[in-house]
Amino acid sequence: MTDEELDIQFDKAVSRVNAHTDPFPADTLLKLYAYYKKATNDYGKPRSKKPIINAFKTNALFQAKNITEKEAKLMYVELVNNYFLRRQ
């Protein structure tokens, strides 16, 4: 898959997640958060009003610290595709 194809797949996956109205399981949400942040090079601090949520997000980012931007995009797309396949 070329970088351009991966970007298209990643954008589609992000749109699919944003359009989804049912809640995601917490572990899936944290992975999506971490992969998205890595894929988009957004290293800002978590900004939840609840410290415990910030702690979980920080932990998720820490667990994804050694993956590249491309790997993060691939993992995000795979996670989204697998999530929606299981729901069918």
PDB file of N, CA and C in Angstrom:
ATOM      1  N   MET A   1       0.857  -1.174   0.000  1.00  0.00           N
ATOM      2  CA  MET A   1       0.000   0.000   0.000  1.00  0.00           C
ATOM      3  C   MET A   1       0.903   1.237   0.000  1.00  0.00           C
ATOM      4  N   THR A   2       0.606   2.147  -0.894  1.00  0.00           N
ATOM      5  CA  THR A   2       1.384   3.384  -0.959  1.00  0.00           C
ATOM      6  C   THR A   2       0.985   4.305   0.201  1.00  0.00           C
ATOM      7  N   ASP A   3       1.799   5.315   0.442  1.00  0.00           N
ATOM      8  CA  ASP A   3       1.479   6.278   1.495  1.00  0.00           C
ATOM      9  C   ASP A   3       0.175   7.008   1.198  1.00  0.00           C
ATOM     10  N   GLU A   4      -0.047   7.314  -0.063  1.00  0.00           N
ATOM     11  CA  GLU A   4      -1.290   8.001  -0.452  1.00  0.00           C
ATOM     12  C   GLU A   4      -2.510   7.108  -0.203  1.00  0.00           C
ATOM     13  N   GLU A   5      -2.398   5.831  -0.553  1.00  0.00           N
ATOM     14  CA  GLU A   5      -3.503   4.897  -0.308  1.00  0.00           C
ATOM     15  C   GLU A   5      -3.762   4.741   1.188  1.00  0.00           C
ATOM     16  N   LEU A   6      -2.681   4.687   1.963  1.00  0.00           N
ATOM     17  CA  LEU A   6      -2.826   4.573   3.410  1.00  0.00           C
ATOM     18  C   LEU A   6      -3.508   5.810   3.977  1.00  0.00           C
ATOM     19  N   ASP A   7      -3.131   6.984   3.504  1.00  0.00           N
ATOM     20  CA  ASP A   7      -3.774   8.216   3.967  1.00  0.00           C
ATOM     21  C   ASP A   7      -5.267   8.209   3.669  1.00  0.00           C
ATOM     22  N   ILE A   8      -5.638   7.727   2.495  1.00  0.00           N
ATOM     23  CA  ILE A   8      -7.053   7.652   2.121  1.00  0.00           C
ATOM     24  C   ILE A   8      -7.792   6.680   3.044  1.00  0.00           C
ATOM     25  N   GLN A   9      -7.196   5.509   3.279  1.00  0.00           N
ATOM     26  CA  GLN A   9      -7.811   4.515   4.165  1.00  0.00           C
ATOM     27  C   GLN A   9      -7.921   5.050   5.596  1.00  0.00           C
ATOM     28  N   PHE A  10      -6.895   5.741   6.035  1.00  0.00           N
ATOM     29  CA  PHE A  10      -6.908   6.315   7.377  1.00  0.00           C
ATOM     30  C   PHE A  10      -8.010   7.371   7.503  1.00  0.00           C
ATOM     31  N   ASP A  11      -8.110   8.257   6.530  1.00  0.00           N
ATOM     32  CA  ASP A  11      -9.154   9.286   6.555  1.00  0.00           C
ATOM     33  C   ASP A  11     -10.551   8.667   6.565  1.00  0.00           C
ATOM     34  N   LYS A  12     -10.735   7.604   5.794  1.00  0.00           N
ATOM     35  CA  LYS A  12     -12.031   6.903   5.777  1.00  0.00           C
ATOM     36  C   LYS A  12     -12.332   6.293   7.138  1.00  0.00           C
ATOM     37  N   ALA A  13     -11.317   5.693   7.751  1.00  0.00           N
ATOM     38  CA  ALA A  13     -11.508   5.084   9.065  1.00  0.00           C
ATOM     39  C   ALA A  13     -11.852   6.139  10.109  1.00  0.00           C
ATOM     40  N   VAL A  14     -11.175   7.273  10.068  1.00  0.00           N
ATOM     41  CA  VAL A  14     -11.459   8.363  11.008  1.00  0.00           C
ATOM     42  C   VAL A  14     -12.894   8.851  10.815  1.00  0.00           C
ATOM     43  N   SER A  15     -13.308   9.021   9.583  1.00  0.00           N
ATOM     44  CA  SER A  15     -14.680   9.457   9.302  1.00  0.00           C
ATOM     45  C   SER A  15     -15.695   8.441   9.810  1.00  0.00           C
ATOM     46  N   ARG A  16     -15.369   7.176   9.640  1.00  0.00           N
ATOM     47  CA  ARG A  16     -16.263   6.110  10.104  1.00  0.00           C
ATOM     48  C   ARG A  16     -16.411   6.150  11.627  1.00  0.00           C
ATOM     49  N   VAL A  17     -15.323   6.355  12.316  1.00  0.00           N
ATOM     50  CA  VAL A  17     -15.364   6.446  13.780  1.00  0.00           C
ATOM     51  C   VAL A  17     -16.156   7.677  14.205  1.00  0.00           C
ATOM     52  N   ASN A  18     -15.913   8.799  13.570  1.00  0.00           N
ATOM     53  CA  ASN A  18     -16.609  10.041  13.934  1.00  0.00           C
ATOM     54  C   ASN A  18     -18.101   9.971  13.662  1.00  0.00           C
ATOM     55  N   ALA A  19     -18.518   9.179  12.671  1.00  0.00           N
ATOM     56  CA  ALA A  19     -19.930   9.067  12.337  1.00  0.00           C
ATOM     57  C   ALA A  19     -20.654   8.018  13.186  1.00  0.00           C
ATOM     58  N   HIS A  20     -19.886   7.196  13.866  1.00  0.00           N
ATOM     59  CA  HIS A  20     -20.463   6.118  14.672  1.00  0.00           C
ATOM     60  C   HIS A  20     -21.105   6.701  15.924  1.00  0.00           C
ATOM     61  N   THR A  21     -22.345   6.306  16.207  1.00  0.00           N
ATOM     62  CA  THR A  21     -23.065   6.909  17.329  1.00  0.00           C
ATOM     63  C   THR A  21     -23.073   6.047  18.591  1.00  0.00           C
ATOM     64  N   ASP A  22     -22.879   4.746  18.474  1.00  0.00           N
ATOM     65  CA  ASP A  22     -22.837   3.888  19.658  1.00  0.00           C
ATOM     66  C   ASP A  22     -21.480   4.028  20.343  1.00  0.00           C
ATOM     67  N   PRO A  23     -21.451   3.871  21.654  1.00  0.00           N
ATOM     68  CA  PRO A  23     -20.161   3.983  22.348  1.00  0.00           C
ATOM     69  C   PRO A  23     -19.230   2.814  22.012  1.00  0.00           C
ATOM     70  N   PHE A  24     -17.964   3.116  21.897  1.00  0.00           N
ATOM     71  CA  PHE A  24     -16.946   2.093  21.688  1.00  0.00           C
ATOM     72  C   PHE A  24     -16.538   1.541  23.047  1.00  0.00           C
ATOM     73  N   PRO A  25     -16.074   0.295  23.099  1.00  0.00           N
ATOM     74  CA  PRO A  25     -15.506  -0.204  24.361  1.00  0.00           C
ATOM     75  C   PRO A  25     -14.310   0.668  24.753  1.00  0.00           C
ATOM     76  N   ALA A  26     -14.088   0.814  26.054  1.00  0.00           N
ATOM     77  CA  ALA A  26     -13.038   1.707  26.550  1.00  0.00           C
ATOM     78  C   ALA A  26     -11.663   1.344  26.004  1.00  0.00           C
ATOM     79  N   ASP A  27     -11.344   0.049  25.944  1.00  0.00           N
ATOM     80  CA  ASP A  27     -10.014  -0.337  25.461  1.00  0.00           C
ATOM     81  C   ASP A  27      -9.836   0.018  23.994  1.00  0.00           C
ATOM     82  N   THR A  28     -10.878  -0.129  23.205  1.00  0.00           N
ATOM     83  CA  THR A  28     -10.826   0.226  21.784  1.00  0.00           C
ATOM     84  C   THR A  28     -10.666   1.734  21.636  1.00  0.00           C
ATOM     85  N   LEU A  29     -11.415   2.481  22.428  1.00  0.00           N
ATOM     86  CA  LEU A  29     -11.341   3.942  22.364  1.00  0.00           C
ATOM     87  C   LEU A  29      -9.950   4.451  22.699  1.00  0.00           C
ATOM     88  N   LEU A  30      -9.326   3.868  23.696  1.00  0.00           N
ATOM     89  CA  LEU A  30      -7.980   4.301  24.084  1.00  0.00           C
ATOM     90  C   LEU A  30      -6.960   3.978  22.998  1.00  0.00           C
ATOM     91  N   LYS A  31      -7.104   2.832  22.369  1.00  0.00           N
ATOM     92  CA  LYS A  31      -6.200   2.488  21.258  1.00  0.00           C
ATOM     93  C   LYS A  31      -6.414   3.442  20.089  1.00  0.00           C
ATOM     94  N   LEU A  32      -7.674   3.704  19.760  1.00  0.00           N
ATOM     95  CA  LEU A  32      -7.962   4.642  18.677  1.00  0.00           C
ATOM     96  C   LEU A  32      -7.352   6.005  18.981  1.00  0.00           C
ATOM     97  N   TYR A  33      -7.492   6.443  20.217  1.00  0.00           N
ATOM     98  CA  TYR A  33      -6.929   7.724  20.644  1.00  0.00           C
ATOM     99  C   TYR A  33      -5.417   7.749  20.427  1.00  0.00           C
ATOM    100  N   ALA A  34      -4.737   6.728  20.932  1.00  0.00           N
ATOM    101  CA  ALA A  34      -3.276   6.694  20.849  1.00  0.00           C
ATOM    102  C   ALA A  34      -2.804   6.592  19.402  1.00  0.00           C
ATOM    103  N   TYR A  35      -3.421   5.727  18.618  1.00  0.00           N
ATOM    104  CA  TYR A  35      -3.014   5.576  17.215  1.00  0.00           C
ATOM    105  C   TYR A  35      -3.267   6.864  16.439  1.00  0.00           C
ATOM    106  N   TYR A  36      -4.397   7.510  16.702  1.00  0.00           N
ATOM    107  CA  TYR A  36      -4.712   8.756  16.007  1.00  0.00           C
ATOM    108  C   TYR A  36      -3.673   9.827  16.340  1.00  0.00           C
ATOM    109  N   LYS A  37      -3.362   9.961  17.612  1.00  0.00           N
ATOM    110  CA  LYS A  37      -2.382  10.961  18.038  1.00  0.00           C
ATOM    111  C   LYS A  37      -1.026  10.705  17.386  1.00  0.00           C
ATOM    112  N   LYS A  38      -0.599   9.440  17.354  1.00  0.00           N
ATOM    113  CA  LYS A  38       0.683   9.094  16.728  1.00  0.00           C
ATOM    114  C   LYS A  38       0.623   9.320  15.221  1.00  0.00           C
ATOM    115  N   ALA A  39      -0.478   8.954  14.603  1.00  0.00           N
ATOM    116  CA  ALA A  39      -0.613   9.067  13.147  1.00  0.00           C
ATOM    117  C   ALA A  39      -0.626  10.513  12.683  1.00  0.00           C
ATOM    118  N   THR A  40      -1.127  11.396  13.529  1.00  0.00           N
ATOM    119  CA  THR A  40      -1.246  12.804  13.145  1.00  0.00           C
ATOM    120  C   THR A  40      -0.182  13.676  13.795  1.00  0.00           C
ATOM    121  N   ASN A  41       0.739  13.057  14.500  1.00  0.00           N
ATOM    122  CA  ASN A  41       1.818  13.786  15.190  1.00  0.00           C
ATOM    123  C   ASN A  41       1.278  14.869  16.122  1.00  0.00           C
ATOM    124  N   ASP A  42       0.194  14.553  16.804  1.00  0.00           N
ATOM    125  CA  ASP A  42      -0.410  15.474  17.760  1.00  0.00           C
ATOM    126  C   ASP A  42       0.009  15.026  19.159  1.00  0.00           C
ATOM    127  N   TYR A  43       0.982  15.710  19.720  1.00  0.00           N
ATOM    128  CA  TYR A  43       1.522  15.296  21.005  1.00  0.00           C
ATOM    129  C   TYR A  43       1.086  16.192  22.149  1.00  0.00           C
ATOM    130  N   GLY A  44      -0.045  16.855  21.967  1.00  0.00           N
ATOM    131  CA  GLY A  44      -0.569  17.679  23.048  1.00  0.00           C
ATOM    132  C   GLY A  44      -1.030  16.814  24.207  1.00  0.00           C
ATOM    133  N   LYS A  45      -1.063  17.407  25.386  1.00  0.00           N
ATOM    134  CA  LYS A  45      -1.514  16.688  26.578  1.00  0.00           C
ATOM    135  C   LYS A  45      -3.002  16.367  26.460  1.00  0.00           C
ATOM    136  N   PRO A  46      -3.424  15.240  27.039  1.00  0.00           N
ATOM    137  CA  PRO A  46      -4.866  14.963  27.103  1.00  0.00           C
ATOM    138  C   PRO A  46      -5.568  16.089  27.856  1.00  0.00           C
ATOM    139  N   ARG A  47      -6.767  16.448  27.399  1.00  0.00           N
ATOM    140  CA  ARG A  47      -7.432  17.615  27.973  1.00  0.00           C
ATOM    141  C   ARG A  47      -8.799  17.307  28.567  1.00  0.00           C
ATOM    142  N   SER A  48      -8.952  16.138  29.124  1.00  0.00           N
ATOM    143  CA  SER A  48     -10.207  15.819  29.782  1.00  0.00           C
ATOM    144  C   SER A  48     -10.305  16.594  31.091  1.00  0.00           C
ATOM    145  N   LYS A  49     -11.513  16.839  31.541  1.00  0.00           N
ATOM    146  CA  LYS A  49     -11.712  17.501  32.829  1.00  0.00           C
ATOM    147  C   LYS A  49     -11.505  16.520  33.990  1.00  0.00           C
ATOM    148  N   LYS A  50     -11.472  15.216  33.656  1.00  0.00           N
ATOM    149  CA  LYS A  50     -11.308  14.194  34.690  1.00  0.00           C
ATOM    150  C   LYS A  50      -9.884  13.661  34.672  1.00  0.00           C
ATOM    151  N   PRO A  51      -9.176  13.796  35.764  1.00  0.00           N
ATOM    152  CA  PRO A  51      -7.777  13.338  35.831  1.00  0.00           C
ATOM    153  C   PRO A  51      -7.605  11.856  35.502  1.00  0.00           C
ATOM    154  N   ILE A  52      -8.555  11.028  35.883  1.00  0.00           N
ATOM    155  CA  ILE A  52      -8.419   9.588  35.616  1.00  0.00           C
ATOM    156  C   ILE A  52      -8.434   9.307  34.114  1.00  0.00           C
ATOM    157  N   ILE A  53      -9.244  10.040  33.378  1.00  0.00           N
ATOM    158  CA  ILE A  53      -9.292   9.863  31.920  1.00  0.00           C
ATOM    159  C   ILE A  53      -7.975  10.313  31.310  1.00  0.00           C
ATOM    160  N   ASN A  54      -7.436  11.421  31.785  1.00  0.00           N
ATOM    161  CA  ASN A  54      -6.132  11.878  31.306  1.00  0.00           C
ATOM    162  C   ASN A  54      -5.054  10.832  31.587  1.00  0.00           C
ATOM    163  N   ALA A  55      -5.135  10.181  32.732  1.00  0.00           N
ATOM    164  CA  ALA A  55      -4.155   9.147  33.073  1.00  0.00           C
ATOM    165  C   ALA A  55      -4.259   7.968  32.107  1.00  0.00           C
ATOM    166  N   PHE A  56      -5.472   7.529  31.796  1.00  0.00           N
ATOM    167  CA  PHE A  56      -5.652   6.424  30.853  1.00  0.00           C
ATOM    168  C   PHE A  56      -5.151   6.807  29.460  1.00  0.00           C
ATOM    169  N   LYS A  57      -5.444   8.025  29.039  1.00  0.00           N
ATOM    170  CA  LYS A  57      -4.981   8.475  27.724  1.00  0.00           C
ATOM    171  C   LYS A  57      -3.457   8.563  27.677  1.00  0.00           C
ATOM    172  N   THR A  58      -2.869   9.078  28.735  1.00  0.00           N
ATOM    173  CA  THR A  58      -1.416   9.167  28.800  1.00  0.00           C
ATOM    174  C   THR A  58      -0.794   7.780  28.746  1.00  0.00           C
ATOM    175  N   ASN A  59      -1.388   6.834  29.445  1.00  0.00           N
ATOM    176  CA  ASN A  59      -0.903   5.459  29.414  1.00  0.00           C
ATOM    177  C   ASN A  59      -1.018   4.861  28.013  1.00  0.00           C
ATOM    178  N   ALA A  60      -2.117   5.121  27.341  1.00  0.00           N
ATOM    179  CA  ALA A  60      -2.300   4.610  25.974  1.00  0.00           C
ATOM    180  C   ALA A  60      -1.234   5.191  25.047  1.00  0.00           C
ATOM    181  N   LEU A  61      -0.951   6.476  25.194  1.00  0.00           N
ATOM    182  CA  LEU A  61       0.098   7.101  24.385  1.00  0.00           C
ATOM    183  C   LEU A  61       1.469   6.503  24.695  1.00  0.00           C
ATOM    184  N   PHE A  62       1.720   6.238  25.951  1.00  0.00           N
ATOM    185  CA  PHE A  62       2.986   5.636  26.353  1.00  0.00           C
ATOM    186  C   PHE A  62       3.147   4.254  25.716  1.00  0.00           C
ATOM    187  N   GLN A  63       2.069   3.485  25.677  1.00  0.00           N
ATOM    188  CA  GLN A  63       2.124   2.145  25.088  1.00  0.00           C
ATOM    189  C   GLN A  63       2.369   2.197  23.588  1.00  0.00           C
ATOM    190  N   ALA A  64       2.027   3.294  22.949  1.00  0.00           N
ATOM    191  CA  ALA A  64       2.204   3.426  21.500  1.00  0.00           C
ATOM    192  C   ALA A  64       3.441   4.243  21.141  1.00  0.00           C
ATOM    193  N   LYS A  65       4.295   4.505  22.106  1.00  0.00           N
ATOM    194  CA  LYS A  65       5.408   5.431  21.876  1.00  0.00           C
ATOM    195  C   LYS A  65       6.424   4.946  20.849  1.00  0.00           C
ATOM    196  N   ASN A  66       6.562   3.657  20.654  1.00  0.00           N
ATOM    197  CA  ASN A  66       7.592   3.139  19.754  1.00  0.00           C
ATOM    198  C   ASN A  66       7.091   2.792  18.351  1.00  0.00           C
ATOM    199  N   ILE A  67       5.892   3.227  18.014  1.00  0.00           N
ATOM    200  CA  ILE A  67       5.401   2.958  16.659  1.00  0.00           C
ATOM    201  C   ILE A  67       5.542   4.217  15.808  1.00  0.00           C
ATOM    202  N   THR A  68       5.706   4.010  14.528  1.00  0.00           N
ATOM    203  CA  THR A  68       5.864   5.131  13.602  1.00  0.00           C
ATOM    204  C   THR A  68       4.503   5.682  13.209  1.00  0.00           C
ATOM    205  N   GLU A  69       4.526   6.819  12.546  1.00  0.00           N
ATOM    206  CA  GLU A  69       3.288   7.426  12.040  1.00  0.00           C
ATOM    207  C   GLU A  69       2.578   6.452  11.094  1.00  0.00           C
ATOM    208  N   LYS A  70       3.338   5.831  10.205  1.00  0.00           N
ATOM    209  CA  LYS A  70       2.745   4.894   9.247  1.00  0.00           C
ATOM    210  C   LYS A  70       2.162   3.676   9.962  1.00  0.00           C
ATOM    211  N   GLU A  71       2.895   3.135  10.919  1.00  0.00           N
ATOM    212  CA  GLU A  71       2.387   1.995  11.685  1.00  0.00           C
ATOM    213  C   GLU A  71       1.114   2.363  12.433  1.00  0.00           C
ATOM    214  N   ALA A  72       1.082   3.568  12.976  1.00  0.00           N
ATOM    215  CA  ALA A  72      -0.104   4.024  13.708  1.00  0.00           C
ATOM    216  C   ALA A  72      -1.313   4.103  12.783  1.00  0.00           C
ATOM    217  N   LYS A  73      -1.113   4.603  11.578  1.00  0.00           N
ATOM    218  CA  LYS A  73      -2.215   4.670  10.612  1.00  0.00           C
ATOM    219  C   LYS A  73      -2.702   3.271  10.260  1.00  0.00           C
ATOM    220  N   LEU A  74      -1.764   2.375  10.003  1.00  0.00           N
ATOM    221  CA  LEU A  74      -2.134   0.988   9.674  1.00  0.00           C
ATOM    222  C   LEU A  74      -2.900   0.341  10.825  1.00  0.00           C
ATOM    223  N   MET A  75      -2.424   0.529  12.030  1.00  0.00           N
ATOM    224  CA  MET A  75      -3.070  -0.071  13.197  1.00  0.00           C
ATOM    225  C   MET A  75      -4.450   0.534  13.439  1.00  0.00           C
ATOM    226  N   TYR A  76      -4.587   1.816  13.207  1.00  0.00           N
ATOM    227  CA  TYR A  76      -5.873   2.488  13.364  1.00  0.00           C
ATOM    228  C   TYR A  76      -6.880   1.907  12.364  1.00  0.00           C
ATOM    229  N   VAL A  77      -6.476   1.831  11.104  1.00  0.00           N
ATOM    230  CA  VAL A  77      -7.354   1.302  10.053  1.00  0.00           C
ATOM    231  C   VAL A  77      -7.744  -0.140  10.369  1.00  0.00           C
ATOM    232  N   GLU A  78      -6.781  -0.941  10.769  1.00  0.00           N
ATOM    233  CA  GLU A  78      -7.048  -2.343  11.085  1.00  0.00           C
ATOM    234  C   GLU A  78      -8.001  -2.469  12.269  1.00  0.00           C
ATOM    235  N   LEU A  79      -7.785  -1.677  13.303  1.00  0.00           N
ATOM    236  CA  LEU A  79      -8.656  -1.714  14.473  1.00  0.00           C
ATOM    237  C   LEU A  79     -10.089  -1.335  14.111  1.00  0.00           C
ATOM    238  N   VAL A  80     -10.249  -0.288  13.332  1.00  0.00           N
ATOM    239  CA  VAL A  80     -11.587   0.149  12.914  1.00  0.00           C
ATOM    240  C   VAL A  80     -12.257  -0.926  12.052  1.00  0.00           C
ATOM    241  N   ASN A  81     -11.540  -1.436  11.072  1.00  0.00           N
ATOM    242  CA  ASN A  81     -12.118  -2.464  10.199  1.00  0.00           C
ATOM    243  C   ASN A  81     -12.519  -3.701  10.983  1.00  0.00           C
ATOM    244  N   ASN A  82     -11.664  -4.153  11.893  1.00  0.00           N
ATOM    245  CA  ASN A  82     -11.986  -5.336  12.696  1.00  0.00           C
ATOM    246  C   ASN A  82     -13.161  -5.082  13.618  1.00  0.00           C
ATOM    247  N   TYR A  83     -13.236  -3.904  14.196  1.00  0.00           N
ATOM    248  CA  TYR A  83     -14.346  -3.563  15.085  1.00  0.00           C
ATOM    249  C   TYR A  83     -15.675  -3.652  14.339  1.00  0.00           C
ATOM    250  N   PHE A  84     -15.727  -3.059  13.157  1.00  0.00           N
ATOM    251  CA  PHE A  84     -16.996  -3.066  12.418  1.00  0.00           C
ATOM    252  C   PHE A  84     -17.306  -4.423  11.802  1.00  0.00           C
ATOM    253  N   LEU A  85     -16.302  -5.217  11.501  1.00  0.00           N
ATOM    254  CA  LEU A  85     -16.546  -6.585  11.017  1.00  0.00           C
ATOM    255  C   LEU A  85     -17.189  -7.432  12.123  1.00  0.00           C
ATOM    256  N   ARG A  86     -16.711  -7.272  13.338  1.00  0.00           N
ATOM    257  CA  ARG A  86     -17.254  -8.050  14.459  1.00  0.00           C
ATOM    258  C   ARG A  86     -18.689  -7.657  14.765  1.00  0.00           C
ATOM    259  N   ARG A  87     -19.063  -6.459  14.435  1.00  0.00           N
ATOM    260  CA  ARG A  87     -20.414  -5.972  14.753  1.00  0.00           C
ATOM    261  C   ARG A  87     -21.457  -6.438  13.743  1.00  0.00           C
ATOM    262  N   GLN A  88     -21.031  -6.984  12.641  1.00  0.00           N
ATOM    263  CA  GLN A  88     -22.002  -7.404  11.607  1.00  0.00           C
ATOM    264  C   GLN A  88     -22.682  -8.702  11.987  1.00  0.00           C
TER     265      GLN A  88
END
